[in-house]
Amino acid sequence: MNDLPRHRGMRNKLVKLLIEKGIRDRLVLKAIGTVPRHLFIDSSFEDFAYQDRAFPIGADQTISHPYTVAFQSEKMKLKEGDKVLEVGTGSGYQAAVLVAMGIKVYSIERQKELFDFSKMMLSKMDYKLNQVFGDGYIGWPQYAPFDGIIVTAGAPYIPKPLLAQLKIGARLVIPVGDKEQRMKVITRNSEDDFSVEDHGDFRFVPMLQKRNS
Ligand code: SAH
């Protein structure tokens, strides 16, 4: 499968839709305008790849809605060259959007099948990042602290190790809740002072403990 002018046309429309829905971050909009989302999902969904929809990506998981990807990326308030931890690589689409924003990306996936698939796809498309097959509840301490942390699965609670791996002034963007989630943005104001904002309802597949072969 290739990236053709008609895909670029559909991406431009998607970017317009995201602007209408309130996304403003220019780095985010530019990245979504360049990353070929149709290559991260099954080819049978190709014609719908640039609609604001979620799709199955195997192993009972889903690629997030483009609006959700844009919203979470924007809420980290990143600049080029920042270092970000992603929990839940899944298809690799969100990670590719961050790389296209000029971010140094560290991404964790607990399902071997998705880890292998995303690693293959991202390197084939020449997106350069660091990926590990592991458990996002413990983060990636070797590369901490991060300028932003994004969790792309519904977390039952806020994992403490992720808070500890934020730089001062950095944000953790995480959907918290069991069946439905509230999008929380937690800012580390100082070593031990954190503030929490609530950004409403979202739906994610659950964040599960331990890696799974
Ligand atoms: N960011 C992904 C969304 C994938 S859905 C994308 O753009 O496609 C959520 C992903 O989180 C799934 O792949 C799931 O396997 C993974 N996940 C769930 N619990 C996890 C954990 N504890 N650590 C790492 N990844 C986890």
Short mmCIF file of C-alpha atoms and ligand atoms in Angstrom, two decimals:
data_model
loop_
_atom_site.label_atom_id
_atom_site.label_comp_id
_atom_site.label_asym_id
_atom_site.label_seq_id
_atom_site.Cartn_x
_atom_site.Cartn_y
_atom_site.Cartn_z
CA MET A 1 0.00 0.00 0.00
CA ASN A 2 1.18 3.48 -0.82
CA ASP A 3 0.55 7.04 0.22
CA LEU A 4 -1.26 8.61 -2.75
CA PRO A 5 -2.54 12.13 -3.53
CA ARG A 6 -6.08 11.01 -2.62
CA HIS A 7 -4.84 10.03 0.86
CA ARG A 8 -3.22 13.44 1.22
CA GLY A 9 -6.51 15.03 0.21
CA MET A 10 -8.38 13.05 2.87
CA ARG A 11 -5.76 14.03 5.47
CA ASN A 12 -6.22 17.73 4.65
CA LYS A 13 -9.96 17.32 5.26
CA LEU A 14 -9.25 15.57 8.56
CA VAL A 15 -6.99 18.45 9.65
CA LYS A 16 -9.82 20.92 8.85
CA LEU A 17 -12.24 18.81 10.91
CA LEU A 18 -9.82 18.78 13.87
CA ILE A 19 -9.50 22.59 13.67
CA GLU A 20 -13.33 22.82 13.68
CA LYS A 21 -13.35 20.59 16.76
CA GLY A 22 -10.98 22.98 18.55
CA ILE A 23 -7.44 21.62 18.02
CA ARG A 24 -5.01 24.56 17.71
CA ASP A 25 -1.45 23.23 18.22
CA ARG A 26 0.33 23.80 14.89
CA LEU A 27 2.85 21.01 15.45
CA VAL A 28 0.01 18.54 16.08
CA LEU A 29 -2.02 19.63 13.05
CA LYS A 30 1.04 19.51 10.80
CA ALA A 31 1.93 16.00 11.98
CA ILE A 32 -1.61 14.66 11.47
CA GLY A 33 -1.46 16.18 7.98
CA THR A 34 1.60 14.11 7.14
CA VAL A 35 1.29 10.70 8.89
CA PRO A 36 -0.36 8.08 6.61
CA ARG A 37 -2.95 6.70 9.06
CA HIS A 38 -4.30 4.28 6.44
CA LEU A 39 -1.05 2.31 6.61
CA PHE A 40 -1.51 1.60 10.35
CA ILE A 41 -4.86 -0.17 9.97
CA ASP A 42 -6.22 -3.11 8.02
CA SER A 43 -6.50 -2.29 4.31
CA SER A 44 -10.23 -3.13 4.36
CA PHE A 45 -10.75 0.12 6.36
CA GLU A 46 -8.63 2.20 4.00
CA ASP A 47 -11.50 4.34 2.69
CA PHE A 48 -12.50 5.32 6.25
CA ALA A 49 -8.97 5.83 7.62
CA TYR A 50 -9.29 9.63 7.66
CA GLN A 51 -12.71 9.79 9.26
CA ASP A 52 -12.75 10.54 12.98
CA ARG A 53 -13.21 6.87 13.89
CA ALA A 54 -11.50 4.15 15.91
CA PHE A 55 -10.69 0.76 14.30
CA PRO A 56 -9.62 -2.69 15.51
CA ILE A 57 -5.85 -3.26 15.24
CA GLY A 58 -5.70 -6.90 16.40
CA ALA A 59 -5.20 -8.47 19.85
CA ASP A 60 -8.59 -6.93 20.88
CA GLN A 61 -7.14 -3.41 20.78
CA THR A 62 -8.10 -0.26 18.84
CA ILE A 63 -6.32 2.65 17.19
CA SER A 64 -7.59 5.84 18.90
CA HIS A 65 -9.84 8.38 17.10
CA PRO A 66 -7.76 11.05 15.33
CA TYR A 67 -9.43 13.67 17.56
CA THR A 68 -8.29 11.80 20.67
CA VAL A 69 -4.73 11.53 19.30
CA ALA A 70 -4.73 15.27 18.54
CA PHE A 71 -6.33 16.20 21.88
CA GLN A 72 -3.90 14.16 23.99
CA SER A 73 -0.89 15.34 21.96
CA GLU A 74 -1.95 19.00 22.33
CA LYS A 75 -2.51 18.72 26.07
CA MET A 76 1.15 17.79 26.69
CA LYS A 77 2.08 21.31 25.39
CA LEU A 78 5.22 20.10 23.62
CA LYS A 79 7.91 21.79 21.59
CA GLU A 80 10.27 20.28 19.02
CA GLY A 81 13.07 18.26 20.59
CA ASP A 82 11.07 17.35 23.73
CA LYS A 83 11.24 13.79 25.11
CA VAL A 84 7.96 11.91 25.54
CA LEU A 85 6.95 8.56 27.00
CA GLU A 86 3.95 6.81 25.44
CA VAL A 87 2.20 3.93 27.21
CA GLY A 88 0.37 1.70 24.71
CA THR A 89 2.14 1.74 21.31
CA GLY A 90 -0.72 -0.27 19.72
CA SER A 91 -0.64 0.31 15.94
CA GLY A 92 2.15 2.88 16.29
CA TYR A 93 0.04 5.72 14.84
CA GLN A 94 0.14 7.99 17.92
CA ALA A 95 3.90 7.38 18.21
CA ALA A 96 4.36 8.32 14.52
CA VAL A 97 2.39 11.56 15.06
CA LEU A 98 4.71 12.48 17.94
CA VAL A 99 7.83 11.66 15.87
CA ALA A 100 6.42 13.81 13.04
CA MET A 101 6.07 16.65 15.61
CA GLY A 102 9.84 16.47 16.15
CA ILE A 103 9.55 14.68 19.50
CA LYS A 104 11.99 12.05 20.84
CA VAL A 105 9.61 9.18 21.53
CA TYR A 106 9.88 6.29 24.01
CA SER A 107 6.94 3.91 23.65
CA ILE A 108 5.91 0.85 25.69
CA GLU A 109 3.58 -1.97 24.55
CA ARG A 110 2.55 -4.98 26.63
CA GLN A 111 1.22 -7.20 23.81
CA LYS A 112 3.98 -8.96 21.88
CA GLU A 113 1.94 -9.14 18.66
CA LEU A 114 1.37 -5.35 18.60
CA PHE A 115 4.92 -4.59 19.74
CA ASP A 116 6.28 -6.63 16.78
CA PHE A 117 3.80 -5.18 14.28
CA SER A 118 4.34 -1.54 15.25
CA LYS A 119 8.12 -1.95 15.33
CA MET A 120 8.09 -3.38 11.82
CA MET A 121 5.69 -0.73 10.44
CA LEU A 122 7.39 2.26 12.06
CA SER A 123 10.85 1.26 10.86
CA LYS A 124 9.53 0.50 7.36
CA MET A 125 8.08 4.02 7.23
CA ASP A 126 11.34 5.41 8.64
CA TYR A 127 9.89 6.80 11.90
CA LYS A 128 12.76 6.74 14.40
CA LEU A 129 11.90 6.11 18.06
CA ASN A 130 12.65 3.81 21.00
CA GLN A 131 10.24 0.95 21.64
CA VAL A 132 10.10 -1.66 24.39
CA PHE A 133 7.95 -4.72 25.06
CA GLY A 134 7.04 -4.13 28.72
CA ASP A 135 4.57 -2.90 31.33
CA GLY A 136 3.57 0.76 31.17
CA TYR A 137 2.58 0.82 34.87
CA ILE A 138 6.28 1.05 35.72
CA GLY A 139 7.13 3.53 32.94
CA TRP A 140 10.65 3.58 31.50
CA PRO A 141 12.88 4.83 34.36
CA GLN A 142 16.17 4.48 32.42
CA TYR A 143 15.15 7.37 30.13
CA ALA A 144 13.27 9.51 32.68
CA PRO A 145 12.54 12.32 33.30
CA PHE A 146 10.23 13.15 30.37
CA ASP A 147 8.80 16.46 29.02
CA GLY A 148 5.45 14.70 28.64
CA ILE A 149 3.83 11.31 29.24
CA ILE A 150 0.81 10.06 27.30
CA VAL A 151 -1.20 6.98 28.26
CA THR A 152 -3.38 5.58 25.45
CA ALA A 153 -5.27 2.90 27.42
CA GLY A 154 -7.89 3.43 30.15
CA ALA A 155 -6.06 3.36 33.51
CA PRO A 156 -7.94 2.27 36.66
CA TYR A 157 -5.77 4.72 38.67
CA ILE A 158 -2.81 7.04 38.12
CA PRO A 159 0.39 4.96 38.33
CA LYS A 160 2.86 6.60 40.79
CA PRO A 161 5.98 5.69 38.75
CA LEU A 162 4.65 7.79 35.85
CA LEU A 163 4.32 10.85 38.11
CA ALA A 164 7.89 10.28 39.32
CA GLN A 165 9.14 10.19 35.70
CA LEU A 166 7.80 13.69 34.80
CA LYS A 167 10.17 16.68 34.62
CA ILE A 168 9.15 19.68 36.73
CA GLY A 169 6.62 21.60 34.59
CA ALA A 170 5.81 18.52 32.45
CA ARG A 171 2.37 16.94 31.98
CA LEU A 172 0.93 13.43 32.17
CA VAL A 173 -2.14 13.01 29.92
CA ILE A 174 -4.07 9.93 31.02
CA PRO A 175 -7.64 8.61 30.69
CA VAL A 176 -8.68 7.37 34.14
CA GLY A 177 -11.62 5.05 34.89
CA ASP A 178 -12.90 1.51 34.37
CA LYS A 179 -15.70 1.32 31.76
CA GLU A 180 -15.55 4.99 30.81
CA GLN A 181 -12.67 7.32 31.41
CA ARG A 182 -12.16 10.97 32.29
CA MET A 183 -9.19 12.59 30.57
CA LYS A 184 -6.88 13.89 33.29
CA VAL A 185 -3.95 16.22 32.74
CA ILE A 186 -1.54 16.19 35.67
CA THR A 187 1.13 18.89 35.80
CA ARG A 188 4.20 18.49 38.00
CA ASN A 189 4.59 21.96 39.52
CA SER A 190 7.53 21.06 41.76
CA GLU A 191 9.24 17.97 43.15
CA ASP A 192 6.15 16.98 45.18
CA ASP A 193 3.36 19.33 44.03
CA PHE A 194 1.03 18.13 41.24
CA SER A 195 -2.13 19.80 39.90
CA VAL A 196 -4.92 17.92 38.10
CA GLU A 197 -7.26 19.14 35.34
CA ASP A 198 -10.28 17.17 34.13
CA HIS A 199 -11.09 17.24 30.40
CA GLY A 200 -14.24 15.14 30.22
CA ASP A 201 -15.34 11.73 28.98
CA PHE A 202 -13.39 9.49 26.61
CA ARG A 203 -13.46 5.77 25.88
CA PHE A 204 -10.38 3.55 25.74
CA VAL A 205 -9.52 -0.15 25.92
CA PRO A 206 -8.35 -1.00 29.45
CA MET A 207 -4.77 -0.63 30.62
CA LEU A 208 -3.74 -4.07 31.89
CA GLN A 209 -0.88 -5.13 34.18
CA LYS A 210 2.25 -6.98 33.05
CA ARG A 211 3.41 -7.77 29.57
CA ASN A 212 1.65 -10.48 27.61
CA SER A 213 3.26 -12.73 25.01
N1 SAH B 1 -1.55 4.55 20.84
C1 SAH B 1 -2.19 3.45 20.16
C2 SAH B 1 -3.53 3.10 20.83
C3 SAH B 1 -3.55 1.67 21.15
S1 SAH B 1 -4.84 1.09 22.20
C4 SAH B 1 -2.35 3.71 18.67
O1 SAH B 1 -2.06 4.83 18.23
O2 SAH B 1 -2.72 2.79 17.94
C5 SAH B 1 -4.01 0.88 23.73
C6 SAH B 1 -2.77 0.04 23.74
O3 SAH B 1 -2.30 0.00 25.09
C7 SAH B 1 -2.97 -1.43 23.32
O4 SAH B 1 -2.07 -1.74 22.29
C8 SAH B 1 -2.68 -2.21 24.60
O5 SAH B 1 -2.10 -3.49 24.35
C9 SAH B 1 -1.72 -1.27 25.32
N2 SAH B 1 -1.59 -1.48 26.76
C10 SAH B 1 -2.56 -1.82 27.66
N3 SAH B 1 -2.04 -1.92 28.90
C11 SAH B 1 -0.71 -1.63 28.79
C12 SAH B 1 0.38 -1.59 29.73
N4 SAH B 1 0.21 -1.85 31.02
N5 SAH B 1 1.60 -1.25 29.26
C13 SAH B 1 1.81 -0.98 27.94
N6 SAH B 1 0.83 -1.02 27.01
C14 SAH B 1 -0.41 -1.34 27.43
#
